[in-house]
Amino acid sequence: HAAVETGVSEETLRFISAGLIRVPEDFTFHPKLAPQLTTRNKDFVDRKPVDWAFAELLAFGSLLLEGTPVRLSGQDSRRGTFSQRHAVYFDYTTGCPYIALNHLRADQAPIQVYDSLLSEAAVLGFEFGYALDAPDTLVMWEAQFGDFSNGAQVIIDQFVASSESKWQRDSGVVLLLPHGYEGAGPEHSSARLERFLQLCADDNMQVCMCSTPAQHFHMLRRQMKRNFRKPLIVMTPKSMLRAKISPVEDLISGRFHEILDDGTTTPDRIRRVVLCSGKVYHELVKLRTKTETGDVAIVRVEQFYPF
């Protein structure tokens, strides 16, 4: 449970940001993608807040520069389930892929990003085993939608949640599961947070739901900076993915916080404390501002387990 400082220097972050838009001279960007990437880098240089996908890519890049390999697989993981990540670019004329994160610096570690087949039990089983054999690699499996993990439930039950207890085998595998009710229908609604909490016991794994891109950044880096390995279950956002809400300063210094206090008011004014997580926090803050309610503190639970 010890805190780990996971901030990255501004110089390093600028280096990664610039590297993300550096491609071979003969590479042709998709005309809709190029402006997005250029704007993303310019906004960072101008010290504007960053969004989820960009904070995630900066976390990946920082680990690569520090010698930590990164591996990500899942349905549509290369572009991102909601076309937000763009870890792999495809030449608009030839279709050839290019991973800018693999060309930041000559002495860096590699990143592997795969669009996996729609066989969740097989893919998560493979990634779980990969994490066992490569504890110094950040190994992530991403469900295209959170409830796609239904197909991998036997791996989660029999291995992810229990391997340390049954076989004394530690795994640092990360599950990225889009979460929340966003109006996309019953098959794209929830990552079943309650199932994972029912599986939690004896510090067997971590279950987190970040409310800011910076928290996501520090959480991923913390996973590899600790001197032990535990599975990490992440409830990732959907509608909030493009919300630019984390100042660059929050990536440069600090760490992941299991709980975020309400720093906008003083304790002697508080009549009620509301505990929440994820996008609900931002909705409550918006309502509190609109109603000019000054006696309610909104506290974010970023890590459900261990609590």
mmCIF file of N, CA and C in Angstrom, residues 57-166:
data_model
loop_
_atom_site.group_PDB
_atom_site.id
_atom_site.type_symbol
_atom_site.label_atom_id
_atom_site.label_comp_id
_atom_site.label_asym_id
_atom_site.label_seq_id
_atom_site.Cartn_x
_atom_site.Cartn_y
_atom_site.Cartn_z
ATOM 1 N N LEU A 57 -1.008 7.673 -23.428
ATOM 2 C CA LEU A 57 0.134 7.539 -24.335
ATOM 3 C C LEU A 57 1.402 8.110 -23.706
ATOM 4 N N LEU A 58 1.269 9.196 -22.961
ATOM 5 C CA LEU A 58 2.433 9.766 -22.264
ATOM 6 C C LEU A 58 2.946 8.799 -21.193
ATOM 7 N N ALA A 59 2.032 8.105 -20.523
ATOM 8 C CA ALA A 59 2.440 7.099 -19.537
ATOM 9 C C ALA A 59 3.195 5.969 -20.222
ATOM 10 N N PHE A 60 2.655 5.495 -21.355
ATOM 11 C CA PHE A 60 3.343 4.443 -22.106
ATOM 12 C C PHE A 60 4.741 4.905 -22.512
ATOM 13 N N GLY A 61 4.821 6.099 -23.110
ATOM 14 C CA GLY A 61 6.096 6.606 -23.595
ATOM 15 C C GLY A 61 7.114 6.775 -22.488
ATOM 16 N N SER A 62 6.679 7.251 -21.330
ATOM 17 C CA SER A 62 7.607 7.448 -20.217
ATOM 18 C C SER A 62 8.176 6.121 -19.730
ATOM 19 N N LEU A 63 7.329 5.089 -19.681
ATOM 20 C CA LEU A 63 7.806 3.767 -19.273
ATOM 21 C C LEU A 63 8.794 3.209 -20.290
ATOM 22 N N LEU A 64 8.508 3.394 -21.577
ATOM 23 C CA LEU A 64 9.408 2.911 -22.630
ATOM 24 C C LEU A 64 10.783 3.561 -22.511
ATOM 25 N N LEU A 65 10.814 4.858 -22.257
ATOM 26 C CA LEU A 65 12.091 5.573 -22.128
ATOM 27 C C LEU A 65 12.855 5.134 -20.887
ATOM 28 N N GLU A 66 12.132 4.635 -19.898
ATOM 29 C CA GLU A 66 12.765 4.155 -18.668
ATOM 30 C C GLU A 66 13.162 2.687 -18.758
ATOM 31 N N GLY A 67 12.919 2.064 -19.920
ATOM 32 C CA GLY A 67 13.329 0.680 -20.119
ATOM 33 C C GLY A 67 12.283 -0.361 -19.807
ATOM 34 N N THR A 68 11.035 0.056 -19.601
ATOM 35 C CA THR A 68 9.953 -0.882 -19.293
ATOM 36 C C THR A 68 9.145 -1.173 -20.553
ATOM 37 N N PRO A 69 9.145 -2.405 -21.045
ATOM 38 C CA PRO A 69 8.328 -2.742 -22.229
ATOM 39 C C PRO A 69 6.842 -2.622 -21.918
ATOM 40 N N VAL A 70 6.052 -2.350 -22.950
ATOM 41 C CA VAL A 70 4.612 -2.199 -22.815
ATOM 42 C C VAL A 70 3.936 -3.107 -23.833
ATOM 43 N N ARG A 71 2.902 -3.791 -23.400
ATOM 44 C CA ARG A 71 2.161 -4.699 -24.282
ATOM 45 C C ARG A 71 0.671 -4.465 -24.071
ATOM 46 N N LEU A 72 -0.069 -4.246 -25.156
ATOM 47 C CA LEU A 72 -1.502 -4.001 -25.096
ATOM 48 C C LEU A 72 -2.200 -4.804 -26.178
ATOM 49 N N SER A 73 -3.234 -5.543 -25.790
ATOM 50 C CA SER A 73 -4.030 -6.260 -26.784
ATOM 51 C C SER A 73 -5.504 -6.142 -26.432
ATOM 52 N N GLY A 74 -6.339 -6.286 -27.447
ATOM 53 C CA GLY A 74 -7.779 -6.197 -27.248
ATOM 54 C C GLY A 74 -8.450 -5.839 -28.553
ATOM 55 N N GLN A 75 -9.764 -5.813 -28.518
ATOM 56 C CA GLN A 75 -10.510 -5.496 -29.727
ATOM 57 C C GLN A 75 -10.353 -4.008 -30.057
ATOM 58 N N ASP A 76 -9.758 -3.735 -31.222
ATOM 59 C CA ASP A 76 -9.563 -2.351 -31.672
ATOM 60 C C ASP A 76 -8.641 -1.548 -30.762
ATOM 61 N N SER A 77 -7.692 -2.192 -30.116
ATOM 62 C CA SER A 77 -6.821 -1.474 -29.192
ATOM 63 C C SER A 77 -5.861 -0.519 -29.896
ATOM 64 N N ARG A 78 -5.554 -0.802 -31.156
ATOM 65 C CA ARG A 78 -4.580 0.050 -31.841
ATOM 66 C C ARG A 78 -5.122 1.460 -32.058
ATOM 67 N N ARG A 79 -6.366 1.566 -32.471
ATOM 68 C CA ARG A 79 -6.954 2.901 -32.633
ATOM 69 C C ARG A 79 -7.650 3.352 -31.354
ATOM 70 N N GLY A 80 -8.022 2.389 -30.518
ATOM 71 C CA GLY A 80 -8.842 2.688 -29.360
ATOM 72 C C GLY A 80 -10.286 2.357 -29.684
ATOM 73 N N THR A 81 -10.986 1.761 -28.741
ATOM 74 C CA THR A 81 -12.359 1.346 -28.964
ATOM 75 C C THR A 81 -13.238 2.494 -29.453
ATOM 76 N N PHE A 82 -12.964 3.695 -28.961
ATOM 77 C CA PHE A 82 -13.768 4.860 -29.335
ATOM 78 C C PHE A 82 -12.960 5.832 -30.195
ATOM 79 N N SER A 83 -12.020 5.287 -30.956
ATOM 80 C CA SER A 83 -11.164 6.075 -31.856
ATOM 81 C C SER A 83 -10.474 7.211 -31.114
ATOM 82 N N GLN A 84 -9.971 6.892 -29.920
ATOM 83 C CA GLN A 84 -9.373 7.944 -29.110
ATOM 84 C C GLN A 84 -7.870 7.758 -28.881
ATOM 85 N N ARG A 85 -7.360 6.524 -28.989
ATOM 86 C CA ARG A 85 -5.974 6.293 -28.569
ATOM 87 C C ARG A 85 -4.982 6.569 -29.689
ATOM 88 N N HIS A 86 -5.154 5.935 -30.826
ATOM 89 C CA HIS A 86 -4.246 6.062 -31.974
ATOM 90 C C HIS A 86 -2.795 5.733 -31.585
ATOM 91 N N ALA A 87 -2.614 4.547 -30.998
ATOM 92 C CA ALA A 87 -1.266 4.082 -30.686
ATOM 93 C C ALA A 87 -0.548 3.616 -31.942
ATOM 94 N N VAL A 88 -1.322 3.246 -32.970
ATOM 95 C CA VAL A 88 -0.758 2.803 -34.248
ATOM 96 C C VAL A 88 -1.368 3.650 -35.354
ATOM 97 N N TYR A 89 -0.501 4.211 -36.214
ATOM 98 C CA TYR A 89 -0.974 4.971 -37.372
ATOM 99 C C TYR A 89 -0.925 4.070 -38.603
ATOM 100 N N PHE A 90 -1.841 4.290 -39.528
ATOM 101 C CA PHE A 90 -1.840 3.539 -40.784
ATOM 102 C C PHE A 90 -1.687 4.508 -41.947
ATOM 103 N N ASP A 91 -0.718 4.205 -42.799
ATOM 104 C CA ASP A 91 -0.486 5.054 -43.968
ATOM 105 C C ASP A 91 -1.756 5.112 -44.811
ATOM 106 N N TYR A 92 -2.176 6.326 -45.142
ATOM 107 C CA TYR A 92 -3.448 6.524 -45.837
ATOM 108 C C TYR A 92 -3.426 5.962 -47.261
ATOM 109 N N THR A 93 -2.233 5.830 -47.857
ATOM 110 C CA THR A 93 -2.141 5.337 -49.231
ATOM 111 C C THR A 93 -1.737 3.868 -49.314
ATOM 112 N N THR A 94 -0.876 3.421 -48.384
ATOM 113 C CA THR A 94 -0.387 2.043 -48.458
ATOM 114 C C THR A 94 -1.025 1.117 -47.432
ATOM 115 N N GLY A 95 -1.573 1.664 -46.377
ATOM 116 C CA GLY A 95 -2.161 0.849 -45.322
ATOM 117 C C GLY A 95 -1.146 0.287 -44.343
ATOM 118 N N CYS A 96 0.128 0.610 -44.520
ATOM 119 C CA CYS A 96 1.178 0.085 -43.644
ATOM 120 C C CYS A 96 1.111 0.738 -42.262
ATOM 121 N N PRO A 97 1.241 -0.065 -41.202
ATOM 122 C CA PRO A 97 1.173 0.489 -39.844
ATOM 123 C C PRO A 97 2.490 1.130 -39.413
ATOM 124 N N TYR A 98 2.396 2.094 -38.520
ATOM 125 C CA TYR A 98 3.584 2.734 -37.951
ATOM 126 C C TYR A 98 3.287 3.076 -36.497
ATOM 127 N N ILE A 99 4.180 2.656 -35.604
ATOM 128 C CA ILE A 99 4.015 2.922 -34.177
ATOM 129 C C ILE A 99 5.060 3.947 -33.758
ATOM 130 N N ALA A 100 4.651 5.198 -33.621
ATOM 131 C CA ALA A 100 5.584 6.271 -33.278
ATOM 132 C C ALA A 100 6.228 6.039 -31.918
ATOM 133 N N LEU A 101 5.501 5.404 -30.996
ATOM 134 C CA LEU A 101 6.054 5.149 -29.664
ATOM 135 C C LEU A 101 7.273 4.227 -29.698
ATOM 136 N N ASN A 102 7.430 3.478 -30.768
ATOM 137 C CA ASN A 102 8.609 2.613 -30.889
ATOM 138 C C ASN A 102 9.812 3.340 -31.471
ATOM 139 N N HIS A 103 9.659 4.628 -31.754
ATOM 140 C CA HIS A 103 10.745 5.379 -32.391
ATOM 141 C C HIS A 103 11.016 6.681 -31.652
ATOM 142 N N LEU A 104 10.864 6.659 -30.341
ATOM 143 C CA LEU A 104 11.159 7.846 -29.554
ATOM 144 C C LEU A 104 12.662 8.041 -29.407
ATOM 145 N N ARG A 105 13.353 6.938 -29.089
ATOM 146 C CA ARG A 105 14.809 6.996 -28.856
ATOM 147 C C ARG A 105 15.400 5.615 -29.106
ATOM 148 N N ALA A 106 16.637 5.572 -29.514
ATOM 149 C CA ALA A 106 17.256 4.305 -29.928
ATOM 150 C C ALA A 106 17.343 3.298 -28.787
ATOM 151 N N ASP A 107 17.562 3.746 -27.562
ATOM 152 C CA ASP A 107 17.801 2.826 -26.447
ATOM 153 C C ASP A 107 16.548 2.562 -25.612
ATOM 154 N N GLN A 108 15.378 2.813 -26.155
ATOM 155 C CA GLN A 108 14.143 2.628 -25.413
ATOM 156 C C GLN A 108 13.695 1.168 -25.426
ATOM 157 N N ALA A 109 12.703 0.856 -24.582
ATOM 158 C CA ALA A 109 12.060 -0.463 -24.606
ATOM 159 C C ALA A 109 10.980 -0.460 -25.691
ATOM 160 N N PRO A 110 10.540 -1.649 -26.132
ATOM 161 C CA PRO A 110 9.523 -1.717 -27.196
ATOM 162 C C PRO A 110 8.095 -1.705 -26.653
ATOM 163 N N ILE A 111 7.174 -1.278 -27.501
ATOM 164 C CA ILE A 111 5.752 -1.411 -27.208
ATOM 165 C C ILE A 111 5.127 -2.280 -28.285
ATOM 166 N N GLN A 112 4.247 -3.180 -27.866
ATOM 167 C CA GLN A 112 3.511 -4.051 -28.783
ATOM 168 C C GLN A 112 2.023 -3.783 -28.604
ATOM 169 N N VAL A 113 1.323 -3.505 -29.697
ATOM 170 C CA VAL A 113 -0.110 -3.232 -29.642
ATOM 171 C C VAL A 113 -0.803 -4.115 -30.673
ATOM 172 N N TYR A 114 -1.770 -4.900 -30.210
ATOM 173 C CA TYR A 114 -2.438 -5.861 -31.093
ATOM 174 C C TYR A 114 -3.952 -5.688 -31.057
ATOM 175 N N ASP A 115 -4.571 -5.770 -32.231
ATOM 176 C CA ASP A 115 -6.020 -5.933 -32.305
ATOM 177 C C ASP A 115 -6.284 -7.431 -32.229
ATOM 178 N N SER A 116 -6.887 -7.880 -31.130
ATOM 179 C CA SER A 116 -7.032 -9.311 -30.890
ATOM 180 C C SER A 116 -8.311 -9.859 -31.505
ATOM 181 N N LEU A 117 -8.369 -11.190 -31.583
ATOM 182 C CA LEU A 117 -9.583 -11.854 -32.045
ATOM 183 C C LEU A 117 -10.654 -11.787 -30.963
ATOM 184 N N LEU A 118 -11.901 -11.965 -31.365
ATOM 185 C CA LEU A 118 -13.019 -11.860 -30.434
ATOM 186 C C LEU A 118 -13.214 -13.185 -29.685
ATOM 187 N N SER A 119 -12.194 -13.559 -28.965
ATOM 188 C CA SER A 119 -12.254 -14.756 -28.128
ATOM 189 C C SER A 119 -11.630 -14.377 -26.792
ATOM 190 N N GLU A 120 -12.431 -13.739 -25.952
ATOM 191 C CA GLU A 120 -11.898 -13.080 -24.765
ATOM 192 C C GLU A 120 -11.182 -14.027 -23.812
ATOM 193 N N ALA A 121 -11.723 -15.237 -23.601
ATOM 194 C CA ALA A 121 -11.095 -16.172 -22.674
ATOM 195 C C ALA A 121 -9.698 -16.548 -23.155
ATOM 196 N N ALA A 122 -9.558 -16.803 -24.460
ATOM 197 C CA ALA A 122 -8.252 -17.177 -25.007
ATOM 198 C C ALA A 122 -7.259 -16.035 -24.901
ATOM 199 N N VAL A 123 -7.704 -14.830 -25.252
ATOM 200 C CA VAL A 123 -6.786 -13.692 -25.273
ATOM 201 C C VAL A 123 -6.363 -13.296 -23.860
ATOM 202 N N LEU A 124 -7.323 -13.189 -22.939
ATOM 203 C CA LEU A 124 -6.957 -12.826 -21.573
ATOM 204 C C LEU A 124 -6.117 -13.923 -20.926
ATOM 205 N N GLY A 125 -6.412 -15.179 -21.228
ATOM 206 C CA GLY A 125 -5.589 -16.267 -20.703
ATOM 207 C C GLY A 125 -4.153 -16.149 -21.163
ATOM 208 N N PHE A 126 -3.965 -15.793 -22.441
ATOM 209 C CA PHE A 126 -2.618 -15.621 -22.970
ATOM 210 C C PHE A 126 -1.916 -14.450 -22.298
ATOM 211 N N GLU A 127 -2.622 -13.322 -22.172
ATOM 212 C CA GLU A 127 -2.006 -12.131 -21.584
ATOM 213 C C GLU A 127 -1.695 -12.335 -20.102
ATOM 214 N N PHE A 128 -2.562 -13.082 -19.408
ATOM 215 C CA PHE A 128 -2.285 -13.395 -18.012
ATOM 216 C C PHE A 128 -0.987 -14.198 -17.902
ATOM 217 N N GLY A 129 -0.845 -15.200 -18.759
ATOM 218 C CA GLY A 129 0.385 -15.989 -18.759
ATOM 219 C C GLY A 129 1.594 -15.170 -19.154
ATOM 220 N N TYR A 130 1.410 -14.255 -20.100
ATOM 221 C CA TYR A 130 2.517 -13.382 -20.525
ATOM 222 C C TYR A 130 2.992 -12.531 -19.350
ATOM 223 N N ALA A 131 2.047 -12.011 -18.575
ATOM 224 C CA ALA A 131 2.406 -11.183 -17.427
ATOM 225 C C ALA A 131 3.151 -11.986 -16.362
ATOM 226 N N LEU A 132 2.817 -13.274 -16.233
ATOM 227 C CA LEU A 132 3.547 -14.127 -15.285
ATOM 228 C C LEU A 132 5.010 -14.264 -15.687
ATOM 229 N N ASP A 133 5.234 -14.491 -16.976
ATOM 230 C CA ASP A 133 6.596 -14.730 -17.461
ATOM 231 C C ASP A 133 7.378 -13.457 -17.701
ATOM 232 N N ALA A 134 6.681 -12.308 -17.797
ATOM 233 C CA ALA A 134 7.362 -11.035 -18.060
ATOM 234 C C ALA A 134 6.917 -9.998 -17.033
ATOM 235 N N PRO A 135 7.307 -10.172 -15.780
ATOM 236 C CA PRO A 135 6.836 -9.258 -14.734
ATOM 237 C C PRO A 135 7.346 -7.830 -14.887
ATOM 238 N N ASP A 136 8.383 -7.631 -15.691
ATOM 239 C CA ASP A 136 8.917 -6.288 -15.912
ATOM 240 C C ASP A 136 8.302 -5.610 -17.131
ATOM 241 N N THR A 137 7.234 -6.209 -17.691
ATOM 242 C CA THR A 137 6.498 -5.621 -18.811
ATOM 243 C C THR A 137 5.113 -5.211 -18.342
ATOM 244 N N LEU A 138 4.682 -4.008 -18.744
ATOM 245 C CA LEU A 138 3.308 -3.591 -18.473
ATOM 246 C C LEU A 138 2.410 -4.307 -19.477
ATOM 247 N N VAL A 139 1.673 -5.306 -19.003
ATOM 248 C CA VAL A 139 0.826 -6.134 -19.865
ATOM 249 C C VAL A 139 -0.629 -5.761 -19.624
ATOM 250 N N MET A 140 -1.313 -5.332 -20.691
ATOM 251 C CA MET A 140 -2.701 -4.880 -20.569
ATOM 252 C C MET A 140 -3.600 -5.611 -21.551
ATOM 253 N N TRP A 141 -4.776 -5.985 -21.069
ATOM 254 C CA TRP A 141 -5.813 -6.506 -21.956
ATOM 255 C C TRP A 141 -6.997 -5.564 -21.880
ATOM 256 N N GLU A 142 -7.503 -5.176 -23.040
ATOM 257 C CA GLU A 142 -8.599 -4.215 -23.096
ATOM 258 C C GLU A 142 -9.822 -4.853 -23.728
ATOM 259 N N ALA A 143 -10.935 -4.836 -22.994
ATOM 260 C CA ALA A 143 -12.190 -5.282 -23.578
ATOM 261 C C ALA A 143 -12.762 -4.135 -24.398
ATOM 262 N N GLN A 144 -13.267 -4.433 -25.583
ATOM 263 C CA GLN A 144 -13.794 -3.347 -26.412
ATOM 264 C C GLN A 144 -14.902 -2.602 -25.668
ATOM 265 N N PHE A 145 -15.774 -3.347 -25.011
ATOM 266 C CA PHE A 145 -16.715 -2.778 -24.068
ATOM 267 C C PHE A 145 -16.580 -3.581 -22.781
ATOM 268 N N GLY A 146 -16.853 -2.934 -21.664
ATOM 269 C CA GLY A 146 -16.589 -3.578 -20.388
ATOM 270 C C GLY A 146 -17.214 -4.943 -20.237
ATOM 271 N N ASP A 147 -18.453 -5.085 -20.716
ATOM 272 C CA ASP A 147 -19.130 -6.363 -20.504
ATOM 273 C C ASP A 147 -18.644 -7.452 -21.455
ATOM 274 N N PHE A 148 -17.736 -7.133 -22.371
ATOM 275 C CA PHE A 148 -17.120 -8.178 -23.180
ATOM 276 C C PHE A 148 -16.258 -9.099 -22.317
ATOM 277 N N SER A 149 -15.930 -8.633 -21.109
ATOM 278 C CA SER A 149 -15.176 -9.491 -20.191
ATOM 279 C C SER A 149 -16.006 -10.683 -19.728
ATOM 280 N N ASN A 150 -17.323 -10.660 -20.019
ATOM 281 C CA ASN A 150 -18.155 -11.834 -19.735
ATOM 282 C C ASN A 150 -17.527 -13.096 -20.317
ATOM 283 N N GLY A 151 -17.033 -12.990 -21.542
ATOM 284 C CA GLY A 151 -16.451 -14.146 -22.218
ATOM 285 C C GLY A 151 -15.156 -14.614 -21.604
ATOM 286 N N ALA A 152 -14.548 -13.778 -20.770
ATOM 287 C CA ALA A 152 -13.284 -14.137 -20.118
ATOM 288 C C ALA A 152 -13.477 -14.410 -18.631
ATOM 289 N N GLN A 153 -14.722 -14.550 -18.196
ATOM 290 C CA GLN A 153 -14.985 -14.655 -16.763
ATOM 291 C C GLN A 153 -14.289 -15.839 -16.106
ATOM 292 N N VAL A 154 -14.176 -16.951 -16.822
ATOM 293 C CA VAL A 154 -13.517 -18.119 -16.212
ATOM 294 C C VAL A 154 -12.046 -17.836 -15.945
ATOM 295 N N ILE A 155 -11.382 -17.076 -16.824
ATOM 296 C CA ILE A 155 -9.978 -16.708 -16.599
ATOM 297 C C ILE A 155 -9.863 -15.763 -15.414
ATOM 298 N N ILE A 156 -10.808 -14.831 -15.322
ATOM 299 C CA ILE A 156 -10.801 -13.884 -14.197
ATOM 300 C C ILE A 156 -10.993 -14.615 -12.876
ATOM 301 N N ASP A 157 -11.946 -15.542 -12.849
ATOM 302 C CA ASP A 157 -12.237 -16.278 -11.612
ATOM 303 C C ASP A 157 -11.113 -17.232 -11.220
ATOM 304 N N GLN A 158 -10.661 -18.018 -12.185
ATOM 305 C CA GLN A 158 -9.744 -19.116 -11.885
ATOM 306 C C GLN A 158 -8.273 -18.710 -11.844
ATOM 307 N N PHE A 159 -7.955 -17.566 -12.436
ATOM 308 C CA PHE A 159 -6.536 -17.194 -12.526
ATOM 309 C C PHE A 159 -6.260 -15.779 -12.020
ATOM 310 N N VAL A 160 -6.894 -14.789 -12.612
ATOM 311 C CA VAL A 160 -6.575 -13.402 -12.259
ATOM 312 C C VAL A 160 -6.793 -13.142 -10.772
ATOM 313 N N ALA A 161 -7.937 -13.574 -10.255
ATOM 314 C CA ALA A 161 -8.283 -13.271 -8.864
ATOM 315 C C ALA A 161 -7.646 -14.213 -7.855
ATOM 316 N N SER A 162 -7.152 -15.359 -8.311
ATOM 317 C CA SER A 162 -6.802 -16.397 -7.333
ATOM 318 C C SER A 162 -5.419 -17.021 -7.477
ATOM 319 N N SER A 163 -4.637 -16.643 -8.478
ATOM 320 C CA SER A 163 -3.377 -17.361 -8.707
ATOM 321 C C SER A 163 -2.379 -17.168 -7.568
ATOM 322 N N GLU A 164 -2.392 -15.997 -6.948
ATOM 323 C CA GLU A 164 -1.452 -15.769 -5.847
ATOM 324 C C GLU A 164 -1.771 -16.676 -4.668
ATOM 325 N N SER A 165 -3.056 -16.847 -4.384
ATOM 326 C CA SER A 165 -3.467 -17.691 -3.275
ATOM 327 C C SER A 165 -3.278 -19.173 -3.597
ATOM 328 N N LYS A 166 -3.627 -19.585 -4.812
ATOM 329 C CA LYS A 166 -3.598 -21.008 -5.163
ATOM 330 C C LYS A 166 -2.197 -21.523 -5.481
#
